[in-house]
Amino acid sequence: MFKKIQEFQERLPDQHKDLAKYTLHLFEAIDKLNEEHRRLVAVNAVAGISPDPTEETSFQEHLAELKHIIFQELEKTAEDIEHKGDKNWNKHFKDGVDR
């Protein structure tokens, strides 16, 4: 996923490269949250508290889905930026993109 974000950063014009950087920061924050969650589960396991496998699976699936949604929105934004000024392009975001 990080490689794809770097590819988008290369595709975007200079004034929009910060979008890819921001997305990368979001992914790093999600990974940090996941790591903190794993530590909490490990501490609880040492204390004899077993994690609920269903809840753990759901948590991991939600984080993966969140990353996927963020990446999809970056992709749509990049497409709108690439097609800015193209009157035949159907925008993903009706409010448009600046610059």
Short mmCIF file of N, CA and C in Angstrom, two decimals, residues 6 44 79:
data_model
loop_
_atom_site.label_atom_id
_atom_site.label_comp_id
_atom_site.label_asym_id
_atom_site.label_seq_id
_atom_site.Cartn_x
_atom_site.Cartn_y
_atom_site.Cartn_z
N GLN A 6 3.27 6.11 -2.89
CA GLN A 6 4.43 6.76 -3.50
C GLN A 6 4.22 6.94 -5.00
N ASN A 44 -3.18 -7.76 28.46
CA ASN A 44 -4.36 -8.44 28.99
C ASN A 44 -4.16 -9.95 29.03
N GLU A 79 -7.46 11.33 -9.81
CA GLU A 79 -8.08 11.30 -11.14
C GLU A 79 -8.73 12.65 -11.46
#
